[in-house]
């Protein structure tokens, strides 16, 4: 039975499992990252499907935990991970990395037979929490594929665990389900009604789902055999852990914010709001229903901003910050990047693969970067507007490396307060703060910056944004032939 932490949290070891890279961080109890170790997240070819190399990754994690423990007084371990990964496990965490079947790489294409068989079982939007996305993205579809491929292995398995809970189980031997991870487009959990999706009962999976534990609950201590074998810190407490983006959102909650929209930028632009009405959610526009760490609904929106940026800016955009006069020149010329360049529709249904440059194209690398930043600021504003009311918008992530991005977003939303956070370790900080949840006497430290006066940008940006939005929403059959167009591939 999971219990709440009741001792000094000390330094927290945070495992952040991304699709491409895995990071192990030593983090103070108030969320300050002291040290980070990282490694590529290895993927092996099939059969039966492309899958993650959990055995080699586990060896790296345990060795790195021991390494960090020699330099930092680690008392607590917690894992964060993306919502598109799950592991079917047996009863022994040490045999074949505990996996009953290999963990499917969510970018592995799904056989047509699996797609067709899964679709009618996947339920309503609220059962899924999202549209059905590309490849093997959703945990329910992965488990369905496993069951169709190897029904005996699924029948003999003990648990199906999300990534953070898998690593908690590997360390502690205790299995748990957790709301924010299952509420991250797993297609297993109806966040709105706090119940399992119908497919769980239909396919006989309920016995594979362990009891729920809060993200901050202590499942147990690191198993003695792991401590002896790898030299792990004695008495290392293991928390349940949670979904990476939900933990980033939690960081701002722990910092004392109550009514806010957070937009994180990177490969994806991810927006979250706890105030979004359920009837605003539109799966055709990349909107999702997520869960915060307390099990409450989080309105979400997703668009592949980083990929869109790369299509417009080019493979190696200049490192230099974009001068204001460059972007103002593009605005004056009405040079526009119109969605969507990648294979994802994002906020604009039917736009995938139809991205174009309308008007005079950028002529230099810095102009291309400027247009990419302007385009992604417009996408960010669309994400915020989709989520609805909220007086405060907090930006974080990789786009903030160029100060122009925050200024453009602020200029696009003059009726909201826009602030930004240059801390690049939001997930690690949020995860570490779980260790003091329920016992925090004051808000966790949080430093937000003001983009400054953007009044010189606002008039030009407002007119440009209105024209861009009309074209982007109407699609590419609305007079684009009058413009010079160019597609970047």
Short mmCIF file of C-alpha atoms in Angstrom, two decimals:
data_model
loop_
_atom_site.label_atom_id
_atom_site.label_comp_id
_atom_site.label_asym_id
_atom_site.label_seq_id
_atom_site.Cartn_x
_atom_site.Cartn_y
_atom_site.Cartn_z
CA UNK A 1 0.00 0.00 0.00
CA UNK A 2 1.47 3.38 -1.00
CA UNK A 3 1.95 5.94 1.75
CA UNK A 4 2.67 9.64 1.69
CA UNK A 5 6.25 10.76 2.22
CA UNK A 6 6.77 11.99 5.77
CA UNK A 7 10.49 12.59 6.10
CA UNK A 8 13.01 15.17 4.89
CA UNK A 9 13.18 14.83 1.12
CA UNK A 10 16.90 15.60 0.81
CA UNK A 11 18.24 15.53 -2.75
CA UNK A 12 15.93 13.92 -5.30
CA UNK A 13 17.05 11.68 -8.16
CA UNK A 14 14.77 12.44 -11.12
CA UNK A 15 14.68 10.12 -14.11
CA UNK A 16 13.27 11.87 -17.18
CA UNK A 17 12.51 9.35 -19.93
CA UNK A 18 12.10 10.99 -23.32
CA UNK A 19 11.57 9.35 -26.67
CA UNK A 20 15.09 10.12 -27.89
CA UNK A 21 17.11 10.75 -24.74
CA UNK A 22 16.99 9.77 -21.08
CA UNK A 23 18.23 12.07 -18.33
CA UNK A 24 19.03 11.35 -14.70
CA UNK A 25 19.13 14.47 -12.56
CA UNK A 26 20.15 15.30 -9.01
CA UNK A 27 17.67 17.97 -7.90
CA UNK A 28 17.26 19.88 -4.65
CA UNK A 29 13.99 19.55 -2.77
CA UNK A 30 12.95 23.00 -4.02
CA UNK A 31 13.51 22.10 -7.68
CA UNK A 32 17.03 23.33 -8.47
CA UNK A 33 18.94 20.97 -10.76
CA UNK A 34 22.44 20.24 -9.46
CA UNK A 35 23.71 17.75 -12.03
CA UNK A 36 22.41 15.92 -15.09
CA UNK A 37 23.60 12.73 -16.74
CA UNK A 38 22.13 11.71 -20.11
CA UNK A 39 22.14 8.89 -22.61
CA UNK A 40 20.40 8.08 -25.88
CA UNK A 41 17.24 5.99 -25.46
CA UNK A 42 18.21 2.85 -27.40
CA UNK A 43 15.81 1.25 -29.87
CA UNK A 44 16.25 -2.22 -31.35
CA UNK A 45 14.74 -3.61 -34.59
CA UNK A 46 12.11 -6.33 -34.58
CA UNK A 47 10.91 -8.95 -34.49
CA UNK A 48 8.23 -8.67 -33.36
CA UNK A 49 8.36 -4.84 -33.63
CA UNK A 50 10.85 -2.03 -33.13
CA UNK A 51 11.34 -1.81 -29.37
CA UNK A 52 13.27 -0.05 -26.64
CA UNK A 53 16.32 -1.75 -25.15
CA UNK A 54 15.15 -1.78 -21.52
CA UNK A 55 17.95 -4.06 -20.33
CA UNK A 56 20.83 -1.82 -21.41
CA UNK A 57 18.94 1.28 -20.32
CA UNK A 58 18.34 -0.25 -16.90
CA UNK A 59 22.03 -0.97 -16.46
CA UNK A 60 22.83 2.65 -17.31
CA UNK A 61 20.16 3.98 -14.90
CA UNK A 62 21.29 1.86 -11.96
CA UNK A 63 24.98 2.60 -12.54
CA UNK A 64 24.23 6.32 -12.91
CA UNK A 65 22.12 6.34 -9.74
CA UNK A 66 25.06 4.89 -7.86
CA UNK A 67 27.36 7.45 -9.48
CA UNK A 68 25.13 10.40 -8.54
CA UNK A 69 24.72 8.95 -5.05
CA UNK A 70 28.45 9.26 -4.46
CA UNK A 71 28.27 13.02 -5.09
CA UNK A 72 24.82 13.93 -3.76
CA UNK A 73 22.85 12.83 -0.67
CA UNK A 74 20.08 11.12 -2.64
CA UNK A 75 17.08 10.20 -0.51
CA UNK A 76 14.25 9.98 -3.06
CA UNK A 77 13.82 8.65 -6.60
CA UNK A 78 11.04 9.70 -8.96
CA UNK A 79 10.54 9.10 -12.67
CA UNK A 80 8.83 11.22 -15.33
CA UNK A 81 8.03 10.03 -18.83
CA UNK A 82 6.06 10.65 -21.99
CA UNK A 83 2.55 9.24 -22.22
CA UNK A 84 3.08 7.07 -25.30
CA UNK A 85 5.10 4.33 -23.65
CA UNK A 86 3.97 1.33 -21.65
CA UNK A 87 5.56 -1.95 -20.61
CA UNK A 88 3.82 -5.30 -20.14
CA UNK A 89 5.62 -6.97 -17.24
CA UNK A 90 5.85 -10.32 -15.52
CA UNK A 91 6.43 -11.04 -11.84
CA UNK A 92 10.23 -10.65 -11.76
CA UNK A 93 11.69 -7.13 -12.25
CA UNK A 94 15.13 -8.63 -12.98
CA UNK A 95 14.26 -11.23 -15.62
CA UNK A 96 14.58 -9.76 -19.14
CA UNK A 97 14.19 -6.29 -17.59
CA UNK A 98 10.85 -7.48 -16.23
CA UNK A 99 9.22 -7.29 -19.67
CA UNK A 100 6.74 -9.97 -20.71
CA UNK A 101 6.94 -8.63 -24.28
CA UNK A 102 9.25 -5.99 -25.80
CA UNK A 103 8.23 -2.36 -25.23
CA UNK A 104 6.89 -1.01 -28.54
CA UNK A 105 8.58 2.09 -29.99
CA UNK A 106 5.63 4.45 -30.49
CA UNK A 107 6.98 5.61 -33.86
CA UNK A 108 6.76 2.05 -35.15
CA UNK A 109 4.14 1.88 -37.94
CA UNK A 110 1.10 -0.18 -37.03
CA UNK A 111 -0.08 -3.01 -39.33
CA UNK A 112 -3.30 -2.21 -41.14
CA UNK A 113 -5.05 -5.15 -39.51
CA UNK A 114 -4.25 -3.74 -36.06
CA UNK A 115 -5.43 -0.26 -37.03
CA UNK A 116 -8.73 -1.56 -38.38
CA UNK A 117 -9.34 -3.84 -35.43
CA UNK A 118 -8.49 -1.18 -32.85
CA UNK A 119 -10.51 1.73 -34.24
CA UNK A 120 -14.04 0.51 -33.32
CA UNK A 121 -12.89 -0.41 -29.81
CA UNK A 122 -11.23 2.89 -28.93
CA UNK A 123 -14.36 4.62 -27.64
CA UNK A 124 -15.42 8.26 -27.52
CA UNK A 125 -13.16 11.29 -27.42
CA UNK A 126 -13.37 11.37 -23.62
CA UNK A 127 -12.46 7.67 -23.44
CA UNK A 128 -9.39 8.40 -25.55
CA UNK A 129 -8.51 11.93 -24.47
CA UNK A 130 -7.29 12.72 -27.99
CA UNK A 131 -7.66 11.93 -31.63
CA UNK A 132 -6.08 8.66 -32.72
CA UNK A 133 -2.59 9.76 -33.62
CA UNK A 134 0.07 8.41 -35.95
CA UNK A 135 1.99 5.12 -35.71
CA UNK A 136 1.78 3.19 -32.41
CA UNK A 137 1.32 6.28 -30.27
CA UNK A 138 -1.31 5.14 -27.76
CA UNK A 139 -0.77 2.64 -24.96
CA UNK A 140 -4.15 0.98 -25.54
CA UNK A 141 -3.30 0.37 -29.20
CA UNK A 142 0.10 -1.03 -28.20
CA UNK A 143 -1.52 -3.42 -25.74
CA UNK A 144 -4.12 -4.40 -28.34
CA UNK A 145 -1.30 -5.19 -30.80
CA UNK A 146 0.51 -7.25 -28.16
CA UNK A 147 -2.64 -9.22 -27.39
CA UNK A 148 -3.36 -9.90 -31.05
CA UNK A 149 0.24 -10.96 -31.64
CA UNK A 150 0.87 -13.00 -28.46
CA UNK A 151 -2.36 -13.63 -26.52
CA UNK A 152 -0.76 -16.22 -24.23
CA UNK A 153 1.99 -13.82 -23.17
CA UNK A 154 -0.56 -11.15 -22.34
CA UNK A 155 -2.70 -13.64 -20.42
CA UNK A 156 0.33 -14.70 -18.35
CA UNK A 157 1.55 -11.15 -17.63
CA UNK A 158 1.15 -9.44 -14.25
CA UNK A 159 0.84 -5.74 -15.06
CA UNK A 160 0.79 -3.15 -17.80
CA UNK A 161 2.71 -0.10 -16.56
CA UNK A 162 3.30 3.39 -17.90
CA UNK A 163 6.96 4.38 -18.23
CA UNK A 164 7.41 6.22 -14.88
CA UNK A 165 5.63 3.46 -13.01
CA UNK A 166 7.67 0.80 -14.81
CA UNK A 167 10.91 2.30 -13.54
CA UNK A 168 9.41 2.72 -10.06
CA UNK A 169 8.51 -0.99 -10.17
CA UNK A 170 12.00 -1.96 -11.38
CA UNK A 171 13.45 -0.17 -8.36
CA UNK A 172 10.92 -0.95 -5.65
CA UNK A 173 9.12 -4.08 -6.86
CA UNK A 174 5.76 -2.31 -6.26
CA UNK A 175 3.34 -1.77 -9.17
CA UNK A 176 0.98 1.22 -9.40
CA UNK A 177 -1.24 3.09 -11.84
CA UNK A 178 -1.13 6.91 -11.88
CA UNK A 179 -3.64 9.45 -13.13
CA UNK A 180 -1.48 11.95 -15.04
CA UNK A 181 0.29 9.23 -17.03
CA UNK A 182 -2.89 7.32 -17.89
CA UNK A 183 -4.49 10.67 -18.69
CA UNK A 184 -1.87 11.46 -21.34
CA UNK A 185 -3.56 10.07 -24.46
CA UNK A 186 -3.12 6.48 -23.33
CA UNK A 187 -6.68 5.68 -24.54
CA UNK A 188 -6.97 3.61 -21.35
CA UNK A 189 -8.43 6.20 -18.97
CA UNK A 190 -11.46 8.52 -19.15
CA UNK A 191 -10.21 11.60 -17.30
CA UNK A 192 -13.58 13.38 -17.29
CA UNK A 193 -15.34 10.50 -15.55
CA UNK A 194 -12.33 9.07 -13.70
CA UNK A 195 -12.84 5.55 -14.98
CA UNK A 196 -11.13 3.12 -17.29
CA UNK A 197 -12.07 3.35 -20.96
CA UNK A 198 -14.44 0.62 -22.24
CA UNK A 199 -11.64 -1.11 -24.16
CA UNK A 200 -10.06 -2.13 -20.84
CA UNK A 201 -13.11 -4.22 -19.95
CA UNK A 202 -13.82 -5.39 -23.48
CA UNK A 203 -10.34 -6.83 -23.91
CA UNK A 204 -10.05 -8.22 -20.37
CA UNK A 205 -7.24 -5.88 -19.29
CA UNK A 206 -8.57 -4.75 -15.92
CA UNK A 207 -6.46 -7.33 -14.08
CA UNK A 208 -3.36 -5.83 -15.73
CA UNK A 209 -4.02 -2.42 -14.20
CA UNK A 210 -2.63 -2.10 -10.64
CA UNK A 211 -4.25 0.05 -7.98
CA UNK A 212 -3.81 3.81 -8.30
CA UNK A 213 -1.25 5.75 -6.29
CA UNK A 214 -0.68 9.50 -6.23
CA UNK A 215 2.35 10.70 -8.17
CA UNK A 216 4.00 11.82 -4.92
CA UNK A 217 3.34 8.67 -2.91
CA UNK A 218 6.17 6.47 -1.66
CA UNK A 219 5.79 2.99 -3.11
CA UNK A 220 8.68 1.60 -1.08
CA UNK A 221 12.46 1.62 -0.98
CA UNK A 222 14.97 0.47 -3.57
CA UNK A 223 15.11 -3.33 -3.47
CA UNK A 224 18.00 -4.63 -1.30
CA UNK A 225 19.35 -6.80 -4.12
CA UNK A 226 19.64 -3.73 -6.38
CA UNK A 227 21.30 -1.74 -3.62
CA UNK A 228 23.89 -4.50 -3.13
CA UNK A 229 24.44 -5.23 -6.82
CA UNK A 230 24.81 -1.64 -8.00
CA UNK A 231 25.83 0.26 -4.88
CA UNK A 232 22.66 2.35 -4.77
CA UNK A 233 22.04 4.73 -1.85
CA UNK A 234 20.68 2.90 1.19
CA UNK A 235 17.00 3.49 1.93
CA UNK A 236 16.33 5.29 -1.34
CA UNK A 237 12.59 6.03 -1.37
CA UNK A 238 10.75 5.44 -4.63
CA UNK A 239 7.81 7.67 -5.62
CA UNK A 240 5.10 6.73 -8.12
CA UNK A 241 6.07 9.45 -10.65
CA UNK A 242 4.02 10.93 -13.46
CA UNK A 243 3.61 12.31 -16.97
CA UNK A 244 6.37 14.71 -18.01
CA UNK A 245 4.24 17.61 -19.29
CA UNK A 246 1.84 17.28 -16.35
CA UNK A 247 4.81 17.53 -13.98
CA UNK A 248 5.99 20.65 -15.78
CA UNK A 249 2.50 22.09 -15.21
CA UNK A 250 2.67 21.02 -11.55
CA UNK A 251 5.88 23.00 -11.09
CA UNK A 252 3.92 26.22 -11.62
CA UNK A 253 1.16 25.05 -9.30
CA UNK A 254 3.80 24.32 -6.65
CA UNK A 255 5.19 27.81 -7.27
CA UNK A 256 1.91 29.37 -6.17
CA UNK A 257 0.19 30.03 -9.51
CA UNK A 258 -3.52 29.27 -9.64
CA UNK A 259 -5.10 30.60 -12.82
CA UNK A 260 -2.66 30.17 -15.69
CA UNK A 261 -2.03 28.58 -19.07
CA UNK A 262 1.39 27.05 -19.60
CA UNK A 263 2.86 26.61 -23.08
CA UNK A 264 5.98 24.48 -23.41
CA UNK A 265 7.95 24.54 -26.63
CA UNK A 266 10.24 22.05 -28.31
CA UNK A 267 9.51 19.33 -30.84
CA UNK A 268 5.90 19.89 -29.77
CA UNK A 269 4.19 23.05 -28.64
CA UNK A 270 2.16 21.78 -25.67
CA UNK A 271 -0.46 23.97 -23.99
CA UNK A 272 -2.25 23.12 -20.73
CA UNK A 273 -5.01 24.87 -18.81
CA UNK A 274 -6.98 23.71 -15.81
CA UNK A 275 -9.82 26.09 -16.70
CA UNK A 276 -10.65 24.88 -20.20
CA UNK A 277 -14.28 23.83 -20.46
CA UNK A 278 -14.70 20.27 -21.71
CA UNK A 279 -17.03 21.39 -24.49
CA UNK A 280 -14.21 23.51 -25.98
CA UNK A 281 -12.07 20.48 -26.69
CA UNK A 282 -11.91 19.65 -30.40
CA UNK A 283 -9.87 16.61 -31.35
CA UNK A 284 -9.76 17.77 -34.99
CA UNK A 285 -7.64 20.73 -33.88
CA UNK A 286 -5.06 18.81 -31.87
CA UNK A 287 -6.86 19.35 -28.57
CA UNK A 288 -6.60 16.81 -25.78
CA UNK A 289 -8.01 16.05 -22.37
CA UNK A 290 -5.17 15.37 -19.96
CA UNK A 291 -4.98 14.93 -16.21
CA UNK A 292 -2.95 16.89 -13.69
CA UNK A 293 -1.16 15.01 -10.91
CA UNK A 294 -4.25 15.39 -8.70
CA UNK A 295 -6.45 13.59 -11.24
CA UNK A 296 -8.23 16.77 -12.33
CA UNK A 297 -8.92 17.52 -16.01
CA UNK A 298 -6.38 19.59 -17.92
CA UNK A 299 -7.42 20.99 -21.27
CA UNK A 300 -4.56 20.47 -23.69
CA UNK A 301 -3.47 21.31 -27.20
CA UNK A 302 -0.62 19.85 -29.27
CA UNK A 303 1.08 20.96 -32.45
CA UNK A 304 4.50 19.99 -33.77
CA UNK A 305 6.01 23.46 -33.47
CA UNK A 306 9.64 22.35 -33.46
CA UNK A 307 9.24 20.43 -36.69
CA UNK A 308 7.37 23.34 -38.27
CA UNK A 309 10.15 25.72 -37.17
CA UNK A 310 12.78 23.51 -38.79
CA UNK A 311 10.92 23.39 -42.12
CA UNK A 312 10.83 27.19 -42.32
CA UNK A 313 14.15 28.10 -40.66
CA UNK A 314 16.18 25.43 -42.42
CA UNK A 315 18.45 22.75 -41.01
CA UNK A 316 21.06 25.06 -39.49
CA UNK A 317 19.51 28.41 -38.56
CA UNK A 318 21.95 31.03 -37.29
CA UNK A 319 22.56 31.15 -33.53
CA UNK A 320 22.30 34.94 -33.43
CA UNK A 321 19.15 36.49 -31.99
CA UNK A 322 16.80 37.89 -34.61
CA UNK A 323 16.78 41.71 -34.71
CA UNK A 324 13.35 43.34 -34.46
CA UNK A 325 13.78 45.18 -37.74
CA UNK A 326 14.15 41.90 -39.62
CA UNK A 327 10.82 40.52 -38.42
CA UNK A 328 9.13 43.89 -38.89
CA UNK A 329 10.36 43.87 -42.48
CA UNK A 330 8.81 40.46 -43.09
CA UNK A 331 5.55 41.67 -41.55
CA UNK A 332 5.53 44.77 -43.75
CA UNK A 333 6.07 42.63 -46.86
CA UNK A 334 3.39 40.18 -45.73
CA UNK A 335 5.71 37.19 -45.99
CA UNK A 336 3.80 34.37 -44.29
CA UNK A 337 4.48 30.76 -43.38
CA UNK A 338 1.14 28.97 -43.63
CA UNK A 339 0.45 25.55 -42.05
CA UNK A 340 1.35 22.75 -42.06
CA UNK A 341 4.74 21.63 -43.35
CA UNK A 342 4.92 18.31 -41.50
CA UNK A 343 2.65 15.28 -41.51
CA UNK A 344 0.55 16.52 -38.59
CA UNK A 345 -2.48 18.79 -39.04
CA UNK A 346 -2.00 20.43 -35.66
CA UNK A 347 -4.59 23.16 -35.17
CA UNK A 348 -5.64 23.27 -38.82
CA UNK A 349 -7.54 20.19 -40.07
CA UNK A 350 -6.48 19.00 -43.50
CA UNK A 351 -3.33 21.13 -43.57
CA UNK A 352 -0.71 18.37 -43.17
CA UNK A 353 1.92 18.47 -45.90
CA UNK A 354 0.51 21.67 -47.42
CA UNK A 355 2.71 24.23 -45.69
CA UNK A 356 3.77 27.14 -47.90
CA UNK A 357 5.48 30.48 -47.87
CA UNK A 358 3.03 33.09 -49.12
CA UNK A 359 4.29 36.47 -50.32
CA UNK A 360 7.94 37.44 -50.84
CA UNK A 361 10.07 34.58 -49.47
CA UNK A 362 12.84 35.23 -46.92
CA UNK A 363 16.14 35.90 -48.66
CA UNK A 364 18.73 35.26 -45.94
CA UNK A 365 19.22 32.69 -43.15
CA UNK A 366 18.35 35.26 -40.49
CA UNK A 367 15.14 36.15 -42.36
CA UNK A 368 14.21 32.47 -42.52
CA UNK A 369 14.78 32.16 -38.79
CA UNK A 370 12.73 35.31 -38.19
CA UNK A 371 9.84 33.96 -40.25
CA UNK A 372 10.02 30.63 -38.39
CA UNK A 373 9.85 32.42 -35.02
CA UNK A 374 6.95 34.56 -36.18
CA UNK A 375 5.13 31.46 -37.46
CA UNK A 376 5.65 29.59 -34.18
CA UNK A 377 4.53 32.62 -32.14
CA UNK A 378 1.32 32.62 -34.21
CA UNK A 379 0.88 28.88 -33.56
CA UNK A 380 1.41 29.53 -29.85
CA UNK A 381 -1.26 32.23 -29.82
CA UNK A 382 -3.63 29.83 -31.58
CA UNK A 383 -2.96 27.22 -28.90
CA UNK A 384 -3.74 29.71 -26.14
CA UNK A 385 -6.91 30.93 -27.81
CA UNK A 386 -8.07 27.34 -28.27
CA UNK A 387 -7.70 26.71 -24.53
CA UNK A 388 -9.90 29.68 -23.65
CA UNK A 389 -9.81 32.22 -20.81
CA UNK A 390 -6.83 32.73 -18.56
CA UNK A 391 -5.22 36.00 -17.50
CA UNK A 392 -1.67 34.61 -17.28
CA UNK A 393 0.25 32.76 -19.98
CA UNK A 394 3.57 31.19 -19.00
CA UNK A 395 6.03 30.21 -21.73
CA UNK A 396 8.91 27.80 -21.35
CA UNK A 397 11.08 25.57 -23.52
CA UNK A 398 13.55 25.83 -26.36
CA UNK A 399 11.93 28.64 -28.40
CA UNK A 400 12.85 31.08 -25.62
CA UNK A 401 16.49 30.86 -26.64
CA UNK A 402 15.64 33.75 -28.94
CA UNK A 403 14.15 36.67 -26.96
CA UNK A 404 12.04 37.68 -29.97
CA UNK A 405 9.72 34.69 -29.49
CA UNK A 406 8.40 35.85 -26.09
CA UNK A 407 8.03 39.42 -27.33
CA UNK A 408 6.04 38.30 -30.38
CA UNK A 409 3.73 36.12 -28.27
CA UNK A 410 3.14 39.03 -25.88
CA UNK A 411 2.38 41.35 -28.79
CA UNK A 412 -0.10 38.82 -30.19
CA UNK A 413 -1.98 38.62 -26.87
CA UNK A 414 -2.25 42.20 -25.53
CA UNK A 415 -5.14 41.31 -23.20
CA UNK A 416 -3.19 38.65 -21.31
CA UNK A 417 -0.12 38.80 -19.10
CA UNK A 418 2.69 36.87 -20.76
CA UNK A 419 5.63 35.70 -18.70
CA UNK A 420 8.42 33.29 -19.50
CA UNK A 421 10.73 30.92 -17.69
CA UNK A 422 14.24 30.37 -18.99
CA UNK A 423 14.77 27.34 -16.75
CA UNK A 424 15.24 24.40 -19.12
CA UNK A 425 14.55 21.77 -16.47
CA UNK A 426 10.83 22.13 -15.88
CA UNK A 427 10.05 18.42 -15.87
CA UNK A 428 12.92 17.60 -13.51
CA UNK A 429 11.99 20.47 -11.17
CA UNK A 430 8.31 19.52 -11.12
CA UNK A 431 9.11 15.88 -10.46
CA UNK A 432 11.46 16.74 -7.58
CA UNK A 433 8.81 18.98 -6.01
CA UNK A 434 6.52 15.95 -5.72
CA UNK A 435 8.69 14.81 -2.82
CA UNK A 436 7.38 17.66 -0.67
CA UNK A 437 3.77 17.67 -1.87
CA UNK A 438 1.36 18.11 1.05
CA UNK A 439 4.13 19.30 3.38
CA UNK A 440 5.30 22.43 1.56
CA UNK A 441 5.03 25.43 3.89
CA UNK A 442 5.47 28.06 1.19
CA UNK A 443 5.38 28.16 -2.61
CA UNK A 444 8.38 26.66 -4.34
CA UNK A 445 10.82 29.20 -5.82
CA UNK A 446 9.75 30.36 -9.27
CA UNK A 447 11.32 33.08 -11.35
CA UNK A 448 9.28 34.40 -14.27
CA UNK A 449 10.49 37.13 -16.62
CA UNK A 450 8.51 39.87 -18.36
CA UNK A 451 9.05 40.21 -22.13
CA UNK A 452 9.04 44.00 -21.64
CA UNK A 453 7.39 46.74 -23.64
CA UNK A 454 6.05 45.35 -26.93
CA UNK A 455 3.90 48.34 -27.88
CA UNK A 456 6.20 49.05 -30.83
CA UNK A 457 5.37 45.58 -32.23
CA UNK A 458 1.68 45.33 -31.40
CA UNK A 459 0.01 47.39 -34.18
CA UNK A 460 1.90 45.74 -37.04
CA UNK A 461 1.59 42.28 -35.49
CA UNK A 462 -2.16 42.65 -34.88
CA UNK A 463 -3.00 43.35 -38.55
CA UNK A 464 -0.60 40.67 -39.80
CA UNK A 465 -1.98 38.08 -37.34
CA UNK A 466 -5.56 38.76 -38.41
CA UNK A 467 -4.68 38.15 -42.05
CA UNK A 468 -2.55 35.09 -41.25
CA UNK A 469 -5.29 33.55 -39.10
CA UNK A 470 -7.93 34.01 -41.78
CA UNK A 471 -5.75 32.31 -44.38
CA UNK A 472 -4.58 29.52 -42.09
CA UNK A 473 -8.12 28.69 -40.99
CA UNK A 474 -9.62 28.93 -44.45
CA UNK A 475 -7.05 26.61 -46.02
CA UNK A 476 -5.05 26.82 -49.19
CA UNK A 477 -7.92 27.37 -51.57
CA UNK A 478 -8.61 30.90 -50.44
CA UNK A 479 -6.78 33.12 -52.88
CA UNK A 480 -3.29 31.78 -52.33
CA UNK A 481 -2.73 31.62 -56.07
CA UNK A 482 -2.44 35.41 -56.06
CA UNK A 483 0.70 35.16 -53.95
CA UNK A 484 4.17 33.96 -54.70
CA UNK A 485 4.38 30.56 -53.03
CA UNK A 486 7.26 28.34 -52.18
CA UNK A 487 7.33 25.06 -50.31
CA UNK A 488 10.38 24.19 -48.20
CA UNK A 489 11.23 20.50 -48.08
#
